[in-house]
Every structure is written in C-alpha cells, then in structure tokens.
Amino acid sequence: DGTVRFENVVFNYDDDRKILHGLDFEVPADGTLAIVGPSGAGKSTIARLLFRFYDPQDGRILIDGQDIAEVTQHSLRGAIGIVPQDSVLFNDSIGYNIGYGREGATQAEIEEAARGAALDGFIAKLPDGYDTQVGERGLKLSGGEKQRVAIARTLLKNPPILILDEATSALDSRTEDEIQATLAKISERRTTLIIAHRLSTITHADEIIVLNEGRIAERGSHRQLLVKR
Ligand code: ADP
Ligand code: ADP
C-alpha cells in the first residue's frame, strides 16, 4: 500500500496567484515518481500539500483511495515520511544520529535503515571534527551523506510513502551520482517514493513529471522523455 493520487488539485497560497492549476497524477504503491522542473514550478508545494501543511482550494489528494482531508494527522504522519532538508547532526556516531528520536529502535533496525540509505559501514563513525574516545579523527561527511543520514532516520519509521524534497537543496555540495545511488537504493524497498528535484536527469523513477508554473508540461519514463527531445 501507499498509492498516492492527485485529482485535479488547484492550489494558491494567497488570493492573487494560482500555484497549481488542476494537477492530476497517480503514483502506484511502491512506485517512484520524480517531479522535476525549474525553481518556483510548485514542486515543494506538492510535498507540503501531501503532508497537509496546506489544503488545496479544489480537487482531492488520496492515499490508498482515501481523501487525506478525512485522515487524522496522526495516521497521515504514520503513512508519510518526509526527509527534512537540513538535519542537525549530533556529536555522536552516525548510528546514534540515525536512531535519534526513535526510542526503542534496535541496533538491527538502525543497521537496516543505514543500508537502506546506502550508509553501510558508516554507523560506528562520527561526523566531522569530533574526536572519538579512542582518539580517532572524525569523518567528514559530504552534503549528500548528511542527507542520507536524514533519509535513514526517516526510513527507521518504515513509512509506506517517502517524500524527498530536494527542490531547494544546495546542489553544489552534492553530486548527481550520489542522488542516483540513493534513489536506486530506496527503490529496492517496498516504499512509494516521491522526489522533487531540479535535475531532469533522475533515471530511477517509474514516472517523471516535468512541472512548469504549476502545470504538467511533460510526463513519462526517463527513456520516453529522452526520445521526445
Ligand atoms: P519549487 O519547489 O518548484 O521551487 P515552490 O513549490 O516552492 O516551487 O513554489 C511555487 C510557487 O509558490 C513559487 O512562485 C513561490 O514563490 C510560491 N510560494 C512558495 N511558498 C509560498 C508561500 N508560503 N506563500 C506564497 N507563495 C509561495
Ligand atoms: P516524527 O515525529 O515521527 O519524527 P513526523 O512525521 O512528525 O515524524 O516528521 C517527520 C519529519 O518531517 C520531521 O523531521 C519534521 O521536521 C518534518 N516535518 C514535519 N512537518 C512538516 C511539514 N509540515 N513540512 C515539512 N516538513 C515537516
């Protein structure tokens, strides 16, 4: 489970300007949807609507056939994992950081989440600059690795739906390969994945929606979109 459906979703933050002009798409359970497009296209807004940070003025958003307007905030939070853009890393091991705030998570679960975010072999290590008790120098994490810690933290709660909002993240500190590798890894899981990204080169998606000024300009698989060009 974890089917996500947008039905003719119309949204504006304030009265004078429409941001989404009747958006229609469906992500099947365990599928991966990439929403790409220029800055300001409305990618992050889609993520915010899914989390009911805002509600649409018209249309419906359904998860497994149920209108999210009729779902409790509690069950919505259980169904959706959002990876925050900037997560704070504590002066402790990567494993501790992954498990932080998840009381009762076992070591095995933390290891599994680390693997799910392509952080195998990282969990005993410390983030940048800190000395371990054995006098070892800490590990310098790249922006992408820090993001993967945040992903692993979210994976720990095993959400049926995972939202990765990369629409405004600092791309300069992250290589495209890193993003592709992370997506490849997550798509092995039984998780519905929605990723918002400025890059149009996402290959690990079942469908790509190209968003422009709140409308779907193009849609298809990576291959289909390449053929069209
Ligand atoms: P993207 O994620 O594709 O860069 P956003 O969804 O963040 O785009 O923004 C879409 C449009 O909505 C932009 O024109 C942006 O300026 C506007 N917008 C975003 N957040 C707000 C807000 N809180 N209030 C008013 N307008 C907003
Ligand atoms: P939990 O409370 O189990 O950690 P939540 O589902 O409450 O999980 O939140 C998951 C993450 O999403 C948190 O890191 C939080 O900062 C972030 N988050 C919560 N609400 C919003 C929101 N409205 N928009 C964007 N991110 C949010």
PDB file of C-alpha atoms and ligand atoms in Angstrom:
ATOM      1  CA  ASP A   1       0.000   0.000   0.000  1.00  0.00           C
ATOM      2  CA  GLY A   2       0.978   3.611  -0.433  1.00  0.00           C
ATOM      3  CA  THR A   3      -0.858   4.661  -3.599  1.00  0.00           C
ATOM      4  CA  VAL A   4      -0.859   8.431  -3.950  1.00  0.00           C
ATOM      5  CA  ARG A   5      -3.332  10.207  -6.189  1.00  0.00           C
ATOM      6  CA  PHE A   6      -3.743  13.886  -7.001  1.00  0.00           C
ATOM      7  CA  GLU A   7      -7.138  14.629  -8.538  1.00  0.00           C
ATOM      8  CA  ASN A   8      -7.463  17.987 -10.263  1.00  0.00           C
ATOM      9  CA  VAL A   9      -5.627  19.727  -7.441  1.00  0.00           C
ATOM     10  CA  VAL A  10      -5.871  23.518  -7.508  1.00  0.00           C
ATOM     11  CA  PHE A  11      -3.866  25.495  -5.018  1.00  0.00           C
ATOM     12  CA  ASN A  12      -2.844  29.051  -4.241  1.00  0.00           C
ATOM     13  CA  TYR A  13      -1.115  30.389  -1.149  1.00  0.00           C
ATOM     14  CA  ASP A  14      -2.934  33.710  -1.381  1.00  0.00           C
ATOM     15  CA  ASP A  15      -5.812  35.058  -3.447  1.00  0.00           C
ATOM     16  CA  ASP A  16      -3.999  36.704  -6.309  1.00  0.00           C
ATOM     17  CA  ARG A  17      -1.950  33.899  -7.809  1.00  0.00           C
ATOM     18  CA  LYS A  18      -2.644  30.262  -8.618  1.00  0.00           C
ATOM     19  CA  ILE A  19       0.291  27.972  -7.920  1.00  0.00           C
ATOM     20  CA  LEU A  20      -1.122  24.597  -9.037  1.00  0.00           C
ATOM     21  CA  HIS A  21      -3.618  24.617 -11.883  1.00  0.00           C
ATOM     22  CA  GLY A  22      -5.540  21.349 -11.579  1.00  0.00           C
ATOM     23  CA  LEU A  23      -2.851  18.754 -11.097  1.00  0.00           C
ATOM     24  CA  ASP A  24      -3.567  15.103 -11.901  1.00  0.00           C
ATOM     25  CA  PHE A  25      -1.244  12.206 -11.297  1.00  0.00           C
ATOM     26  CA  GLU A  26      -1.052   8.856  -9.597  1.00  0.00           C
ATOM     27  CA  VAL A  27       1.854   7.028  -8.030  1.00  0.00           C
ATOM     28  CA  PRO A  28       1.195   3.299  -7.627  1.00  0.00           C
ATOM     29  CA  ALA A  29       2.144   1.591  -4.376  1.00  0.00           C
ATOM     30  CA  ASP A  30       5.915   1.063  -4.194  1.00  0.00           C
ATOM     31  CA  GLY A  31       6.373   3.158  -7.329  1.00  0.00           C
ATOM     32  CA  THR A  32       8.748   6.079  -7.734  1.00  0.00           C
ATOM     33  CA  LEU A  33       7.641   9.434  -9.076  1.00  0.00           C
ATOM     34  CA  ALA A  34      10.094  12.207  -9.810  1.00  0.00           C
ATOM     35  CA  ILE A  35       8.753  15.736 -10.045  1.00  0.00           C
ATOM     36  CA  VAL A  36      11.240  17.918 -11.853  1.00  0.00           C
ATOM     37  CA  GLY A  37      11.139  21.461 -13.099  1.00  0.00           C
ATOM     38  CA  PRO A  38      12.604  24.895 -12.580  1.00  0.00           C
ATOM     39  CA  SER A  39      12.678  26.722  -9.289  1.00  0.00           C
ATOM     40  CA  GLY A  40       9.244  28.085  -8.454  1.00  0.00           C
ATOM     41  CA  ALA A  41       7.378  25.476 -10.531  1.00  0.00           C
ATOM     42  CA  GLY A  42       5.494  24.165  -7.492  1.00  0.00           C
ATOM     43  CA  LYS A  43       7.452  21.031  -6.566  1.00  0.00           C
ATOM     44  CA  SER A  44       7.795  21.783  -2.860  1.00  0.00           C
ATOM     45  CA  THR A  45       4.177  22.885  -2.748  1.00  0.00           C
ATOM     46  CA  ILE A  46       3.118  19.374  -3.814  1.00  0.00           C
ATOM     47  CA  ALA A  47       5.095  17.915  -0.913  1.00  0.00           C
ATOM     48  CA  ARG A  48       3.546  20.406   1.516  1.00  0.00           C
ATOM     49  CA  LEU A  49       0.019  19.539   0.333  1.00  0.00           C
ATOM     50  CA  LEU A  50       0.653  15.828   0.800  1.00  0.00           C
ATOM     51  CA  PHE A  51       1.645  16.470   4.368  1.00  0.00           C
ATOM     52  CA  ARG A  52      -1.415  18.750   4.824  1.00  0.00           C
ATOM     53  CA  PHE A  53       0.747  21.681   5.680  1.00  0.00           C
ATOM     54  CA  TYR A  54      -1.803  23.379   3.411  1.00  0.00           C
ATOM     55  CA  ASP A  55      -5.040  22.131   1.843  1.00  0.00           C
ATOM     56  CA  PRO A  56      -5.960  22.569  -1.821  1.00  0.00           C
ATOM     57  CA  GLN A  57      -8.724  25.003  -2.808  1.00  0.00           C
ATOM     58  CA  ASP A  58     -10.095  22.440  -5.241  1.00  0.00           C
ATOM     59  CA  GLY A  59      -9.564  18.790  -6.098  1.00  0.00           C
ATOM     60  CA  ARG A  60      -8.549  15.944  -3.821  1.00  0.00           C
ATOM     61  CA  ILE A  61      -5.442  14.143  -2.666  1.00  0.00           C
ATOM     62  CA  LEU A  62      -5.951  10.457  -1.959  1.00  0.00           C
ATOM     63  CA  ILE A  63      -3.771   7.918  -0.227  1.00  0.00           C
ATOM     64  CA  ASP A  64      -4.912   4.351  -0.864  1.00  0.00           C
ATOM     65  CA  GLY A  65      -8.215   5.745  -2.084  1.00  0.00           C
ATOM     66  CA  GLN A  66      -8.849   7.842   0.991  1.00  0.00           C
ATOM     67  CA  ASP A  67      -9.071  11.620   0.879  1.00  0.00           C
ATOM     68  CA  ILE A  68      -6.283  12.895   3.128  1.00  0.00           C
ATOM     69  CA  ALA A  69      -8.595  15.684   4.304  1.00  0.00           C
ATOM     70  CA  GLU A  70     -10.502  12.929   6.134  1.00  0.00           C
ATOM     71  CA  VAL A  71      -7.485  11.213   7.637  1.00  0.00           C
ATOM     72  CA  THR A  72      -6.218  12.083  11.104  1.00  0.00           C
ATOM     73  CA  GLN A  73      -2.932  13.958  11.323  1.00  0.00           C
ATOM     74  CA  HIS A  74      -1.625  11.023  13.332  1.00  0.00           C
ATOM     75  CA  SER A  75      -2.257   8.397  10.675  1.00  0.00           C
ATOM     76  CA  LEU A  76      -1.055  10.749   7.935  1.00  0.00           C
ATOM     77  CA  ARG A  77       2.235  11.120   9.785  1.00  0.00           C
ATOM     78  CA  GLY A  78       2.441   7.374  10.114  1.00  0.00           C
ATOM     79  CA  ALA A  79       1.899   6.935   6.392  1.00  0.00           C
ATOM     80  CA  ILE A  80       4.311   9.577   5.125  1.00  0.00           C
ATOM     81  CA  GLY A  81       7.954  10.092   5.895  1.00  0.00           C
ATOM     82  CA  ILE A  82       9.388  13.459   4.967  1.00  0.00           C
ATOM     83  CA  VAL A  83      13.123  13.852   4.873  1.00  0.00           C
ATOM     84  CA  PRO A  84      13.939  17.297   6.197  1.00  0.00           C
ATOM     85  CA  GLN A  85      16.271  19.483   4.135  1.00  0.00           C
ATOM     86  CA  ASP A  86      18.697  20.372   6.868  1.00  0.00           C
ATOM     87  CA  SER A  87      19.020  17.861   9.615  1.00  0.00           C
ATOM     88  CA  VAL A  88      21.173  18.524  12.614  1.00  0.00           C
ATOM     89  CA  LEU A  89      23.912  16.025  13.315  1.00  0.00           C
ATOM     90  CA  PHE A  90      24.839  15.370  16.915  1.00  0.00           C
ATOM     91  CA  ASN A  91      28.315  14.870  18.286  1.00  0.00           C
ATOM     92  CA  ASP A  92      27.910  11.134  18.292  1.00  0.00           C
ATOM     93  CA  SER A  93      28.092   8.176  15.921  1.00  0.00           C
ATOM     94  CA  ILE A  94      26.188   8.060  12.653  1.00  0.00           C
ATOM     95  CA  GLY A  95      24.210   5.156  14.138  1.00  0.00           C
ATOM     96  CA  TYR A  96      23.224   7.289  17.133  1.00  0.00           C
ATOM     97  CA  ASN A  97      22.197  10.052  14.753  1.00  0.00           C
ATOM     98  CA  ILE A  98      20.064   7.674  12.706  1.00  0.00           C
ATOM     99  CA  GLY A  99      18.333   6.324  15.814  1.00  0.00           C
ATOM    100  CA  TYR A 100      17.887   9.696  17.494  1.00  0.00           C
ATOM    101  CA  GLY A 101      14.260  10.327  18.441  1.00  0.00           C
ATOM    102  CA  ARG A 102      13.281   6.758  17.659  1.00  0.00           C
ATOM    103  CA  GLU A 103      13.031   5.315  21.153  1.00  0.00           C
ATOM    104  CA  GLY A 104      13.224   1.543  21.116  1.00  0.00           C
ATOM    105  CA  ALA A 105      14.855   1.205  17.711  1.00  0.00           C
ATOM    106  CA  THR A 106      17.102  -1.832  17.830  1.00  0.00           C
ATOM    107  CA  GLN A 107      20.656  -1.937  16.550  1.00  0.00           C
ATOM    108  CA  ALA A 108      19.483  -4.274  13.780  1.00  0.00           C
ATOM    109  CA  GLU A 109      16.815  -1.776  12.721  1.00  0.00           C
ATOM    110  CA  ILE A 110      19.337   1.057  12.688  1.00  0.00           C
ATOM    111  CA  GLU A 111      21.710  -1.043  10.575  1.00  0.00           C
ATOM    112  CA  GLU A 112      18.897  -1.892   8.195  1.00  0.00           C
ATOM    113  CA  ALA A 113      17.941   1.783   7.846  1.00  0.00           C
ATOM    114  CA  ALA A 114      21.600   2.670   7.251  1.00  0.00           C
ATOM    115  CA  ARG A 115      21.801   0.091   4.479  1.00  0.00           C
ATOM    116  CA  GLY A 116      18.558   1.426   3.016  1.00  0.00           C
ATOM    117  CA  ALA A 117      20.185   4.838   2.669  1.00  0.00           C
ATOM    118  CA  ALA A 118      23.467   3.445   1.293  1.00  0.00           C
ATOM    119  CA  LEU A 119      25.320   4.128   4.546  1.00  0.00           C
ATOM    120  CA  ASP A 120      26.651   0.622   5.112  1.00  0.00           C
ATOM    121  CA  GLY A 121      29.819   0.745   7.138  1.00  0.00           C
ATOM    122  CA  PHE A 122      29.168   4.270   8.419  1.00  0.00           C
ATOM    123  CA  ILE A 123      27.224   3.684  11.603  1.00  0.00           C
ATOM    124  CA  ALA A 124      30.108   3.472  14.052  1.00  0.00           C
ATOM    125  CA  LYS A 125      31.739   6.579  12.618  1.00  0.00           C
ATOM    126  CA  LEU A 126      31.479  10.111  13.876  1.00  0.00           C
ATOM    127  CA  PRO A 127      30.589  13.181  11.870  1.00  0.00           C
ATOM    128  CA  ASP A 128      33.207  15.766  11.040  1.00  0.00           C
ATOM    129  CA  GLY A 129      35.614  17.196  13.531  1.00  0.00           C
ATOM    130  CA  TYR A 130      34.936  15.213  16.640  1.00  0.00           C
ATOM    131  CA  ASP A 131      37.439  13.001  18.384  1.00  0.00           C
ATOM    132  CA  THR A 132      36.361   9.544  19.309  1.00  0.00           C
ATOM    133  CA  GLN A 133      37.242   8.129  22.708  1.00  0.00           C
ATOM    134  CA  VAL A 134      39.979   6.165  21.031  1.00  0.00           C
ATOM    135  CA  GLY A 135      41.450   9.378  19.678  1.00  0.00           C
ATOM    136  CA  GLU A 136      40.408   8.839  16.115  1.00  0.00           C
ATOM    137  CA  ARG A 137      39.664  11.763  13.886  1.00  0.00           C
ATOM    138  CA  GLY A 138      36.058  12.192  12.853  1.00  0.00           C
ATOM    139  CA  LEU A 139      34.682  11.554   9.417  1.00  0.00           C
ATOM    140  CA  LYS A 140      33.996  14.392   7.038  1.00  0.00           C
ATOM    141  CA  LEU A 141      30.506  13.864   5.703  1.00  0.00           C
ATOM    142  CA  SER A 142      29.549  15.340   2.364  1.00  0.00           C
ATOM    143  CA  GLY A 143      26.237  17.134   1.969  1.00  0.00           C
ATOM    144  CA  GLY A 144      24.880  14.020   0.311  1.00  0.00           C
ATOM    145  CA  GLU A 145      25.991  11.791   3.161  1.00  0.00           C
ATOM    146  CA  LYS A 146      24.355  14.084   5.702  1.00  0.00           C
ATOM    147  CA  GLN A 147      21.202  13.888   3.640  1.00  0.00           C
ATOM    148  CA  ARG A 148      21.467  10.092   3.696  1.00  0.00           C
ATOM    149  CA  VAL A 149      21.645  10.178   7.500  1.00  0.00           C
ATOM    150  CA  ALA A 150      18.366  12.100   7.400  1.00  0.00           C
ATOM    151  CA  ILE A 151      16.928   9.559   4.965  1.00  0.00           C
ATOM    152  CA  ALA A 152      17.975   6.653   7.179  1.00  0.00           C
ATOM    153  CA  ARG A 153      16.398   8.377  10.183  1.00  0.00           C
ATOM    154  CA  THR A 154      13.138   8.612   8.250  1.00  0.00           C
ATOM    155  CA  LEU A 155      13.396   5.025   6.977  1.00  0.00           C
ATOM    156  CA  LEU A 156      13.509   3.822  10.580  1.00  0.00           C
ATOM    157  CA  LYS A 157       9.821   4.514  10.933  1.00  0.00           C
ATOM    158  CA  ASN A 158       9.237   2.453   7.776  1.00  0.00           C
ATOM    159  CA  PRO A 159       6.738   4.779   6.146  1.00  0.00           C
ATOM    160  CA  PRO A 160       4.776   3.351   3.187  1.00  0.00           C
ATOM    161  CA  ILE A 161       5.350   6.705   1.456  1.00  0.00           C
ATOM    162  CA  LEU A 162       8.611   8.613   1.442  1.00  0.00           C
ATOM    163  CA  ILE A 163       8.899  12.193   0.231  1.00  0.00           C
ATOM    164  CA  LEU A 164      12.276  13.568  -0.728  1.00  0.00           C
ATOM    165  CA  ASP A 165      12.062  17.277  -1.323  1.00  0.00           C
ATOM    166  CA  GLU A 166      15.293  18.255  -2.982  1.00  0.00           C
ATOM    167  CA  ALA A 167      13.734  21.204  -4.760  1.00  0.00           C
ATOM    168  CA  THR A 168      15.668  23.796  -2.838  1.00  0.00           C
ATOM    169  CA  SER A 169      18.637  21.850  -1.514  1.00  0.00           C
ATOM    170  CA  ALA A 170      22.129  23.058  -2.189  1.00  0.00           C
ATOM    171  CA  LEU A 171      23.054  21.059  -5.239  1.00  0.00           C
ATOM    172  CA  ASP A 172      26.600  22.304  -5.373  1.00  0.00           C
ATOM    173  CA  SER A 173      27.524  20.259  -2.338  1.00  0.00           C
ATOM    174  CA  ARG A 174      26.059  17.072  -3.778  1.00  0.00           C
ATOM    175  CA  THR A 175      26.937  15.071  -6.802  1.00  0.00           C
ATOM    176  CA  GLU A 176      24.288  13.795  -9.114  1.00  0.00           C
ATOM    177  CA  ASP A 177      25.699  10.287  -8.776  1.00  0.00           C
ATOM    178  CA  GLU A 178      25.047  10.398  -5.066  1.00  0.00           C
ATOM    179  CA  ILE A 179      21.403  11.235  -5.636  1.00  0.00           C
ATOM    180  CA  GLN A 180      21.006   8.487  -8.224  1.00  0.00           C
ATOM    181  CA  ALA A 181      22.667   5.944  -5.942  1.00  0.00           C
ATOM    182  CA  THR A 182      20.406   6.868  -3.048  1.00  0.00           C
ATOM    183  CA  LEU A 183      17.306   6.636  -5.217  1.00  0.00           C
ATOM    184  CA  ALA A 184      18.385   3.286  -6.595  1.00  0.00           C
ATOM    185  CA  LYS A 185      18.797   2.048  -3.048  1.00  0.00           C
ATOM    186  CA  ILE A 186      15.440   3.321  -1.817  1.00  0.00           C
ATOM    187  CA  SER A 187      13.614   1.988  -4.858  1.00  0.00           C
ATOM    188  CA  GLU A 188      14.675  -1.517  -3.795  1.00  0.00           C
ATOM    189  CA  ARG A 189      12.440  -1.089  -0.754  1.00  0.00           C
ATOM    190  CA  ARG A 190       8.709  -1.567  -0.599  1.00  0.00           C
ATOM    191  CA  THR A 191       8.172   2.149  -0.373  1.00  0.00           C
ATOM    192  CA  THR A 192       6.333   4.627  -2.534  1.00  0.00           C
ATOM    193  CA  LEU A 193       8.822   7.362  -3.284  1.00  0.00           C
ATOM    194  CA  ILE A 194       8.077  10.885  -4.419  1.00  0.00           C
ATOM    195  CA  ILE A 195      11.086  13.008  -5.158  1.00  0.00           C
ATOM    196  CA  ALA A 196      11.025  16.668  -6.070  1.00  0.00           C
ATOM    197  CA  HIS A 197      14.160  17.748  -7.815  1.00  0.00           C
ATOM    198  CA  ARG A 198      15.520  20.462 -10.063  1.00  0.00           C
ATOM    199  CA  LEU A 199      17.542  17.991 -12.120  1.00  0.00           C
ATOM    200  CA  SER A 200      15.866  16.405 -15.096  1.00  0.00           C
ATOM    201  CA  THR A 201      18.305  13.517 -15.048  1.00  0.00           C
ATOM    202  CA  ILE A 202      16.609  11.308 -12.498  1.00  0.00           C
ATOM    203  CA  THR A 203      16.800   7.845 -14.013  1.00  0.00           C
ATOM    204  CA  HIS A 204      15.489   5.749 -11.132  1.00  0.00           C
ATOM    205  CA  ALA A 205      11.861   6.768 -11.421  1.00  0.00           C
ATOM    206  CA  ASP A 206       8.931   4.857 -12.908  1.00  0.00           C
ATOM    207  CA  GLU A 207       7.481   8.155 -13.999  1.00  0.00           C
ATOM    208  CA  ILE A 208       8.837  11.665 -14.329  1.00  0.00           C
ATOM    209  CA  ILE A 209       6.568  14.678 -14.287  1.00  0.00           C
ATOM    210  CA  VAL A 210       8.004  17.879 -15.662  1.00  0.00           C
ATOM    211  CA  LEU A 211       6.310  20.706 -13.844  1.00  0.00           C
ATOM    212  CA  ASN A 212       6.278  24.234 -15.194  1.00  0.00           C
ATOM    213  CA  GLU A 213       4.411  27.080 -13.498  1.00  0.00           C
ATOM    214  CA  GLY A 214       2.120  24.654 -11.718  1.00  0.00           C
ATOM    215  CA  ARG A 215       1.202  22.637 -14.791  1.00  0.00           C
ATOM    216  CA  ILE A 216       2.453  19.315 -16.087  1.00  0.00           C
ATOM    217  CA  ALA A 217       4.484  20.189 -19.172  1.00  0.00           C
ATOM    218  CA  GLU A 218       5.588  16.627 -19.910  1.00  0.00           C
ATOM    219  CA  ARG A 219       5.385  13.214 -18.333  1.00  0.00           C
ATOM    220  CA  GLY A 220       6.786   9.780 -18.993  1.00  0.00           C
ATOM    221  CA  SER A 221       9.670   7.492 -18.187  1.00  0.00           C
ATOM    222  CA  HIS A 222      13.205   8.824 -18.439  1.00  0.00           C
ATOM    223  CA  ARG A 223      13.571   6.973 -21.735  1.00  0.00           C
ATOM    224  CA  GLN A 224      10.302   8.325 -23.143  1.00  0.00           C
ATOM    225  CA  LEU A 225      11.241  11.876 -22.265  1.00  0.00           C
ATOM    226  CA  LEU A 226      14.656  11.443 -23.899  1.00  0.00           C
ATOM    227  CA  VAL A 227      13.083  10.192 -27.120  1.00  0.00           C
ATOM    228  CA  LYS A 228      10.821  13.249 -27.264  1.00  0.00           C
ATOM    229  CA  ARG A 229      13.723  15.682 -27.245  1.00  0.00           C
TER     230      ARG A 229
HETATM  231  P1  ADP B   1       9.614  24.714  -6.335  1.00  0.00           P
HETATM  232  O1  ADP B   1       9.635  23.775  -5.198  1.00  0.00           O
HETATM  233  O2  ADP B   1       9.287  24.068  -7.654  1.00  0.00           O
HETATM  234  O3  ADP B   1      10.849  25.561  -6.431  1.00  0.00           O
HETATM  235  P2  ADP B   1       7.563  26.015  -4.774  1.00  0.00           P
HETATM  236  O4  ADP B   1       6.511  24.970  -4.645  1.00  0.00           O
HETATM  237  O5  ADP B   1       8.455  26.244  -3.629  1.00  0.00           O
HETATM  238  O6  ADP B   1       8.406  25.742  -6.098  1.00  0.00           O
HETATM  239  O7  ADP B   1       6.897  27.397  -5.135  1.00  0.00           O
HETATM  240  C1  ADP B   1       5.923  27.532  -6.163  1.00  0.00           C
HETATM  241  C2  ADP B   1       5.462  28.985  -6.195  1.00  0.00           C
HETATM  242  O8  ADP B   1       4.798  29.272  -4.973  1.00  0.00           O
HETATM  243  C3  ADP B   1       6.589  29.994  -6.313  1.00  0.00           C
HETATM  244  O9  ADP B   1       6.174  31.012  -7.168  1.00  0.00           O
HETATM  245  C4  ADP B   1       6.753  30.518  -4.913  1.00  0.00           C
HETATM  246  O10 ADP B   1       7.217  31.834  -4.934  1.00  0.00           O
HETATM  247  C5  ADP B   1       5.359  30.408  -4.357  1.00  0.00           C
HETATM  248  N1  ADP B   1       5.359  30.179  -2.897  1.00  0.00           N
HETATM  249  C6  ADP B   1       6.029  29.198  -2.255  1.00  0.00           C
HETATM  250  N2  ADP B   1       5.786  29.246  -0.941  1.00  0.00           N
HETATM  251  C7  ADP B   1       4.936  30.276  -0.741  1.00  0.00           C
HETATM  252  C8  ADP B   1       4.300  30.844   0.395  1.00  0.00           C
HETATM  253  N3  ADP B   1       4.488  30.330   1.611  1.00  0.00           N
HETATM  254  N4  ADP B   1       3.484  31.910   0.200  1.00  0.00           N
HETATM  255  C9  ADP B   1       3.298  32.431  -1.028  1.00  0.00           C
HETATM  256  N5  ADP B   1       3.853  31.953  -2.146  1.00  0.00           N
HETATM  257  C10 ADP B   1       4.662  30.892  -2.011  1.00  0.00           C
HETATM  258  P1  ADP B   2       8.255  12.003  13.706  1.00  0.00           P
HETATM  259  O1  ADP B   2       7.536  12.961  14.597  1.00  0.00           O
HETATM  260  O2  ADP B   2       7.860  10.580  13.867  1.00  0.00           O
HETATM  261  O3  ADP B   2       9.729  12.212  13.699  1.00  0.00           O
HETATM  262  P2  ADP B   2       6.948  13.401  11.557  1.00  0.00           P
HETATM  263  O4  ADP B   2       6.149  12.713  10.507  1.00  0.00           O
HETATM  264  O5  ADP B   2       6.253  14.206  12.580  1.00  0.00           O
HETATM  265  O6  ADP B   2       7.841  12.277  12.204  1.00  0.00           O
HETATM  266  O7  ADP B   2       8.000  14.347  10.855  1.00  0.00           O
HETATM  267  C1  ADP B   2       8.951  13.807  10.008  1.00  0.00           C
HETATM  268  C2  ADP B   2       9.863  14.932   9.579  1.00  0.00           C
HETATM  269  O8  ADP B   2       9.149  15.832   8.738  1.00  0.00           O
HETATM  270  C3  ADP B   2      10.371  15.722  10.762  1.00  0.00           C
HETATM  271  O9  ADP B   2      11.768  15.767  10.698  1.00  0.00           O
HETATM  272  C4  ADP B   2       9.791  17.116  10.610  1.00  0.00           C
HETATM  273  O10 ADP B   2      10.765  18.108  10.835  1.00  0.00           O
HETATM  274  C5  ADP B   2       9.362  17.172   9.164  1.00  0.00           C
HETATM  275  N1  ADP B   2       8.105  17.882   9.045  1.00  0.00           N
HETATM  276  C6  ADP B   2       7.072  17.836   9.904  1.00  0.00           C
HETATM  277  N2  ADP B   2       6.061  18.592   9.497  1.00  0.00           N
HETATM  278  C7  ADP B   2       6.458  19.133   8.313  1.00  0.00           C
HETATM  279  C8  ADP B   2       5.845  19.996   7.356  1.00  0.00           C
HETATM  280  N3  ADP B   2       4.621  20.443   7.516  1.00  0.00           N
HETATM  281  N4  ADP B   2       6.538  20.321   6.252  1.00  0.00           N
HETATM  282  C9  ADP B   2       7.765  19.858   6.066  1.00  0.00           C
HETATM  283  N5  ADP B   2       8.406  19.031   6.922  1.00  0.00           N
HETATM  284  C10 ADP B   2       7.764  18.679   8.024  1.00  0.00           C
END
